[in-house]
Coordinates of C-alpha atoms in Angstrom, one line a residue:
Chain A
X1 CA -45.5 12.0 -20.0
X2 CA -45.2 15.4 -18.2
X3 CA -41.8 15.6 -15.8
X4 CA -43.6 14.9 -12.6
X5 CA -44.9 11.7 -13.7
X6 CA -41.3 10.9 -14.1
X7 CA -40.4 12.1 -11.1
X8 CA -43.8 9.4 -9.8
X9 CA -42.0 6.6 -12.2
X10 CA -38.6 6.8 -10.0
X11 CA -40.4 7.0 -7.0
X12 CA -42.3 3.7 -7.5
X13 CA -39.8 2.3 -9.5
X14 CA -38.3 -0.9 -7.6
X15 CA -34.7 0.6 -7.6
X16 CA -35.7 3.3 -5.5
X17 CA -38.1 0.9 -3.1
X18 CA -34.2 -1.1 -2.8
X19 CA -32.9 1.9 -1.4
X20 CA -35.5 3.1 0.6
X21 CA -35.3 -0.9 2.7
X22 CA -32.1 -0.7 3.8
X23 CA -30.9 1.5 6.7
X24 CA -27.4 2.2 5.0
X25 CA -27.7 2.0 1.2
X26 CA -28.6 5.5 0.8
X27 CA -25.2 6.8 2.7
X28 CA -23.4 3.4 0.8
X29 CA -24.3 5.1 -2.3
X30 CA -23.6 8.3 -1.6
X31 CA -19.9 7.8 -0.8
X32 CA -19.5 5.5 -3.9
X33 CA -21.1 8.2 -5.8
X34 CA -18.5 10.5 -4.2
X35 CA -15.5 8.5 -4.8
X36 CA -16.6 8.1 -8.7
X37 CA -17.3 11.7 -9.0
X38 CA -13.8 12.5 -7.5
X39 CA -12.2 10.1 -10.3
X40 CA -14.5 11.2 -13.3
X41 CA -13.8 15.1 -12.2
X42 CA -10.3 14.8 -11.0
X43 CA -9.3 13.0 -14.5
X44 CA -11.3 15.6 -16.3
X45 CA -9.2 18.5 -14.3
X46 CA -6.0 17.0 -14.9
X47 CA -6.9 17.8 -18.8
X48 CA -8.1 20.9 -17.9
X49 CA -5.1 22.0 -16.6
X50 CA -3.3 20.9 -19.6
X51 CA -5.4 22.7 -21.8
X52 CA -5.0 25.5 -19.9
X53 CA -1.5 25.1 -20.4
X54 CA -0.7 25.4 -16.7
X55 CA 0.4 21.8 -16.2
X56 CA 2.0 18.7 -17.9
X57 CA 3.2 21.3 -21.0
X58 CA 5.8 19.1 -22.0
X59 CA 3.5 16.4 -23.3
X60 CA 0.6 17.1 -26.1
X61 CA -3.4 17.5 -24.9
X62 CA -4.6 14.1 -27.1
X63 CA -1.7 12.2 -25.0
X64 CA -2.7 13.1 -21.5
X65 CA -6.5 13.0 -22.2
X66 CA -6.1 9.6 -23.6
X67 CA -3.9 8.6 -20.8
X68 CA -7.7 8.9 -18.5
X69 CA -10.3 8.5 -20.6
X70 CA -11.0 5.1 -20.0
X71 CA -11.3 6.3 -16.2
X72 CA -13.0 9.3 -16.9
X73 CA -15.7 7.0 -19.0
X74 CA -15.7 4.6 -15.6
X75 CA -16.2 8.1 -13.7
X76 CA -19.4 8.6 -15.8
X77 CA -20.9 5.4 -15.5
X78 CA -20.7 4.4 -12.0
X79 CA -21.8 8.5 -10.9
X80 CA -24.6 8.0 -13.6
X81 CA -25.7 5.2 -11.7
X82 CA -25.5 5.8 -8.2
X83 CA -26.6 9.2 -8.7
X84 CA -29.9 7.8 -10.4
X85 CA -30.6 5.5 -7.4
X86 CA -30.4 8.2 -4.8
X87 CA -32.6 10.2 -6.9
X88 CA -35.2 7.3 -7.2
X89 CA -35.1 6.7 -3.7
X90 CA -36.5 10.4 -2.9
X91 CA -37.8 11.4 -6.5
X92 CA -40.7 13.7 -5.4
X93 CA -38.7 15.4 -2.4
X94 CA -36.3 16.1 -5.1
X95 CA -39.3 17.8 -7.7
X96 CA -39.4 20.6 -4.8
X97 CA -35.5 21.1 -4.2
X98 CA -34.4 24.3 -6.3
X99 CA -30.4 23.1 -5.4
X100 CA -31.8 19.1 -7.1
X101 CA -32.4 21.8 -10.2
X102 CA -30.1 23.8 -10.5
X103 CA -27.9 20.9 -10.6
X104 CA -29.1 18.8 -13.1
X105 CA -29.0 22.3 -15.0
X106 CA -25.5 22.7 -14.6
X107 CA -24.7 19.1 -15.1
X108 CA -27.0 19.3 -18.6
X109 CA -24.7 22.2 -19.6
X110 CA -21.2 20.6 -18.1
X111 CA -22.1 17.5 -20.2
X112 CA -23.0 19.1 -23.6
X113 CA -19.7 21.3 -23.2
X114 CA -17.9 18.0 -22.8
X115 CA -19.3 16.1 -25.8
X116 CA -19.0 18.7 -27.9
X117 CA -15.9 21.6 -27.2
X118 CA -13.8 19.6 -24.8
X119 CA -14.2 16.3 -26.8
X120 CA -13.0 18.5 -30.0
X121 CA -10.2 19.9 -28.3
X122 CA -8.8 16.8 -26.9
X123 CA -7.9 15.1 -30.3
X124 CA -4.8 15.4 -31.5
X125 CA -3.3 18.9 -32.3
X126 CA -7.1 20.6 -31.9
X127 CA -6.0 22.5 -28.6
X128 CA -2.5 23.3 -30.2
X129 CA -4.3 25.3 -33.4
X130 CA -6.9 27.0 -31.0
X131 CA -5.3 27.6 -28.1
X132 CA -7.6 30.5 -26.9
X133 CA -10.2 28.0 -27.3
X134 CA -9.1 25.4 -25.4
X135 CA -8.4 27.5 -22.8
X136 CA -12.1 28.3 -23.0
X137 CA -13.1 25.3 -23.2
X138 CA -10.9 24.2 -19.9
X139 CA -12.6 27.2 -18.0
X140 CA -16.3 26.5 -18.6
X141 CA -15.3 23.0 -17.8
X142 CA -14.0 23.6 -14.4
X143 CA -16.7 26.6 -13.5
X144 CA -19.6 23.9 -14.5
X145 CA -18.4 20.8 -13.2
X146 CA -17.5 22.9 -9.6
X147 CA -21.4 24.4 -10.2
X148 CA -22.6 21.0 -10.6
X149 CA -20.8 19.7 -7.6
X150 CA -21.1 22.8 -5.1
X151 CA -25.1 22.8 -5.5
X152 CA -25.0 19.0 -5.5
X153 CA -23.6 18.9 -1.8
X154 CA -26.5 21.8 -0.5
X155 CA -29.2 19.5 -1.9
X156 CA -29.0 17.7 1.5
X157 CA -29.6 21.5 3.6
X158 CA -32.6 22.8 1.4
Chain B
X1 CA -7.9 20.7 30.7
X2 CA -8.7 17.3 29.0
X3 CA -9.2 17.4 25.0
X4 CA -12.7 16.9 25.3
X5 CA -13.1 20.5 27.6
X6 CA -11.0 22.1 25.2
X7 CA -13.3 21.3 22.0
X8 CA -15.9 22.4 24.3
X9 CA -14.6 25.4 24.7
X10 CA -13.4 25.6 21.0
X11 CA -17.5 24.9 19.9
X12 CA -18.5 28.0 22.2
X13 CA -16.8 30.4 20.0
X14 CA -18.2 33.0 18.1
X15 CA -16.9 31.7 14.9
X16 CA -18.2 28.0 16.1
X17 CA -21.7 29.1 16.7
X18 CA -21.5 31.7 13.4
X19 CA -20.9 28.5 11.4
X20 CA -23.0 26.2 12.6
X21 CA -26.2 28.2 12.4
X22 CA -25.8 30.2 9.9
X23 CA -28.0 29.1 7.0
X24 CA -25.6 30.1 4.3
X25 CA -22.2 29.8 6.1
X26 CA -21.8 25.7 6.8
X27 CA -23.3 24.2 3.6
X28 CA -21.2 26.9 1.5
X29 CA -17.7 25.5 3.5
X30 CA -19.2 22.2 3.1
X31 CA -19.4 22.3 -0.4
X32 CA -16.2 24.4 -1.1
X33 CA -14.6 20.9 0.7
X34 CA -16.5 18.5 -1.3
X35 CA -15.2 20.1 -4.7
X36 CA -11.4 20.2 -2.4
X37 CA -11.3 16.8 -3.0
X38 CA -11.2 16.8 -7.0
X39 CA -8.5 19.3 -6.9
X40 CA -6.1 17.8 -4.2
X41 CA -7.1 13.7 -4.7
X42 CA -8.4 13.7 -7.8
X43 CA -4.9 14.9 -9.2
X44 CA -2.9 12.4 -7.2
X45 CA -4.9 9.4 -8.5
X46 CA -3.4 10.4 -12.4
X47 CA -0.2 9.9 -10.6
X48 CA -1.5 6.5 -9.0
X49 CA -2.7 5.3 -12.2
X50 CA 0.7 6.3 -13.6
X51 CA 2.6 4.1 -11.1
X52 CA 0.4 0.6 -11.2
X53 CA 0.8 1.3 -15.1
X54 CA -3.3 1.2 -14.9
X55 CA -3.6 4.6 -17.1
X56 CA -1.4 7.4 -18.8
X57 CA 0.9 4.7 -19.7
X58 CA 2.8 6.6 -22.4
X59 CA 3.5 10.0 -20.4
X60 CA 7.0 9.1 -18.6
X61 CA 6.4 9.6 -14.7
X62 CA 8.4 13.0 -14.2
X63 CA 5.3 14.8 -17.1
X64 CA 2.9 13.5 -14.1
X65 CA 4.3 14.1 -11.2
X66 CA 6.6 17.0 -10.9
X67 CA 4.0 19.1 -13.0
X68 CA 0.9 18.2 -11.4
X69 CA 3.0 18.0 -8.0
X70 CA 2.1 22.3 -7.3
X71 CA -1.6 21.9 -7.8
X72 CA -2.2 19.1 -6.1
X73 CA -1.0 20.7 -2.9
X74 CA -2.7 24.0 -3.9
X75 CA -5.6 21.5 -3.5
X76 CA -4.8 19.6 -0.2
X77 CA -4.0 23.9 1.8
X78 CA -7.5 24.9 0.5
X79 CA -8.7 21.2 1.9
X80 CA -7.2 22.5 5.0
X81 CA -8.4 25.9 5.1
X82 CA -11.8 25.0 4.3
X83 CA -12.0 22.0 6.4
X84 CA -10.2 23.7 9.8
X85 CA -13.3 25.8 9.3
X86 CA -15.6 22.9 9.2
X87 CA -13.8 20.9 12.4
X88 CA -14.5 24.4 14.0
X89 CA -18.0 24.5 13.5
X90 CA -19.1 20.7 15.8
X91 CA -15.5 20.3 17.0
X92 CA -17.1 18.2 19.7
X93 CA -19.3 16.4 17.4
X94 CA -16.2 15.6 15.3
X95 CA -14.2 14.4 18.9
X96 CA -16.7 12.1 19.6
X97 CA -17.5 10.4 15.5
X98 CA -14.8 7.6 15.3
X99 CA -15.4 7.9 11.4
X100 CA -13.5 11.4 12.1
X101 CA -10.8 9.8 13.4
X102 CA -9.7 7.0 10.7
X103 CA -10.0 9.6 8.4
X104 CA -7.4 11.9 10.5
X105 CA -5.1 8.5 10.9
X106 CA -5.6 7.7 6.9
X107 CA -5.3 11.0 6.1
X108 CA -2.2 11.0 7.8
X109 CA -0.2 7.9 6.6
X110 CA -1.6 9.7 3.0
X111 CA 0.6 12.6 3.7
X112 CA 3.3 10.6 4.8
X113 CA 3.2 7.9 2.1
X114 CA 3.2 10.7 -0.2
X115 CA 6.3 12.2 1.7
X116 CA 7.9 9.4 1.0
X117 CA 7.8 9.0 -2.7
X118 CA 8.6 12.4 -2.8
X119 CA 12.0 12.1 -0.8
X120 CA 12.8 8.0 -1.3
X121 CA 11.5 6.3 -4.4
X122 CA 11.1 9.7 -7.1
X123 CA 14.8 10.2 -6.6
X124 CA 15.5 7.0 -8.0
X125 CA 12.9 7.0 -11.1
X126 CA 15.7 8.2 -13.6
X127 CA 16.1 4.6 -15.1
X128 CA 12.2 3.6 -15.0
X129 CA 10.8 7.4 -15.5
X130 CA 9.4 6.2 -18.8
X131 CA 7.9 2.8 -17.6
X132 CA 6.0 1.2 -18.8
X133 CA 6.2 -0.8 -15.8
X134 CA 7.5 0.6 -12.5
X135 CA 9.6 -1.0 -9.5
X136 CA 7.7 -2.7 -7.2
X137 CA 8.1 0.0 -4.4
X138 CA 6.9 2.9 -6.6
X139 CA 4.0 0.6 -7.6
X140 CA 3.2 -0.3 -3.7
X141 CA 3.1 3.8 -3.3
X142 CA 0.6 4.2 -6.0
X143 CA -1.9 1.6 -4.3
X144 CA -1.1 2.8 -1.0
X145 CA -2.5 6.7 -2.2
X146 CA -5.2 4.8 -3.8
X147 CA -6.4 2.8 -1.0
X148 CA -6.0 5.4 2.2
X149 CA -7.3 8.6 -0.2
X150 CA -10.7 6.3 -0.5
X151 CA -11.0 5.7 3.2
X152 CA -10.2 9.9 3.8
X153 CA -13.5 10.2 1.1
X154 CA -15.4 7.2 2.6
X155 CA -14.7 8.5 6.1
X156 CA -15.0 12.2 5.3
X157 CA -18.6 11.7 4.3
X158 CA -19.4 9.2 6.7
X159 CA -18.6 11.6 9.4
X160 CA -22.1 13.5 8.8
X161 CA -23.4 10.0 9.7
X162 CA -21.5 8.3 12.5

């Protein structure tokens, strides 16, 4: 299956018909999608900032990361979801939008980063022995994720 | 001069029209905005997760929200910045979208419910600072942030459509 008969798949699929028949679902979506991404990024920047070591000092990385995760996991599904129904809804507009690539790029790199580095450094006492590296990790975290969201919003002007 | 004339006026400057056509200018601020919203709301809600005992639940309140307190208004004066400079671009556009206008009004009993912790019920968390559970006033402030910072998101993007 080459990528653009994916990109046919989503378009016929009947998820993206759904969105495509009502006037408002697409914009419904989008702010649901919105209001996710703010809890799934603003509970992944609340770690950052620990791990940067700029905020929350007085209590351990593993603590506050655990204190979100199951919101952060939430975050990920509902985004995953909504995100994949505006997608099917204009699949093949979307195969000719450089800012619809250069997103999913970004969020392919954000999402590896956070399964592997920032997953590492958030169990317990990883971030306190590697301290240069968490504050790495908390970096490329917040550049990517910003990346991912800044060309996400200019997929609409392309 | 009624309001109306003066956003008129306010949509004929140079900085108005420089905005709104530029190619590069208006969906740069408008994404700078969009990514606002993790750093000014999406801090407050570990703080409202904190309070309705939802999340965080062993970090005592104080860890939250006197340490988190500096960037999440870091994040709300860059909201501002960046979205004074929007408002400036369609200022009459914005006048006339009633979405635009609950989101000023939630957006504003946001601040001021926020104001309020901040002066009333924090002063009083020495005895429940570690929770778990929290008094029924600081748990009414943490649904209250919840419930008017998702009609300032709902509202904020609806404005491109009403």
């Amino acid at each position: 299956m080459s990528l653009m008969d994916f990109y046919m798949f989503a378009e016929n699929s009947p998820l993206g018909a759904w969105v495509r028949s009502y006037t408002y679902a697409f914009s419904l979506i989008q702010v649901v999608h919105l209001l996710s991404m703010t809890m799934l990024l603003g509970t992944i920047l609340t770690v950052n900032l620990r791990l940067l070591g700029v905020a929350m000092t007085s209590r351990s990385v593993s603590e506050v990361a655990d204190g979100v995760r199951s919101w952060s996991t939430a975050g990920y599904i509902v985004t995953v979801i909504t995100g994949f129904a505006m997608f099917s809804s204009e699949a093949i507009k979307m195969s000719d939008n450089s800012m619809w690539s250069y997103k999913i790029s970004f969020l392919f790199v954000a999402l590896i980063l956070q399964f592997t580095m920032y997953r590492t450094m958030t169990k317990p006492g990883r971030a306190e022995k590697n301290p240069i590296l968490a504050k790495l990790t908390a970096v490329l975290s917040i550049l990517l994720w910003f990346a991912v969201g800044m060309s996400a919003r200019t997929i609409a002007f392309i | 001069m009624s309001v109306l004339m003066m956003m008129e006026w306010l949509q004929e400057t140079s900085i108005s029209i420089g905005i709104r056509e530029s190619i590069f200018w208006f969906p740069f601020l408008i994404a700078l905005h969009v990514m606002g919203t993790v750093t000014g709301i999406g801090l407050i809600l570990a703080l409202d997760l904190r309070l309705l005992n939802w999340g965080m639940k062993n970090t005592p309140l104080s860890a939250i929200f006197l340490q988190l307190r500096p960037w999440a208004i870091g994040g709300f004066v860059y909201q501002l910045i960046t979205g004074v400079f929007l408002f400036w671009s369609e200022p009459v556009r914005c006048f006339e979208s009633w979405s635009f206008w609950i989101k000023m009004i939630a957006m504003c009993l946001a601040f001021g419910n926020a104001i309020l912790f901040d002066k009333m019920i924090y002063p009083t968390s020495a005895s429940w600072d570690t929770g778990p559970n929290m008094p029924f006033r600081a748990k009414f402030a943490g649904a209250a942030s919840l419930v008017l910072w998702t009609i300032v998101i709902f509202t904020g993007r609806w404005t491109a459509y009403s």
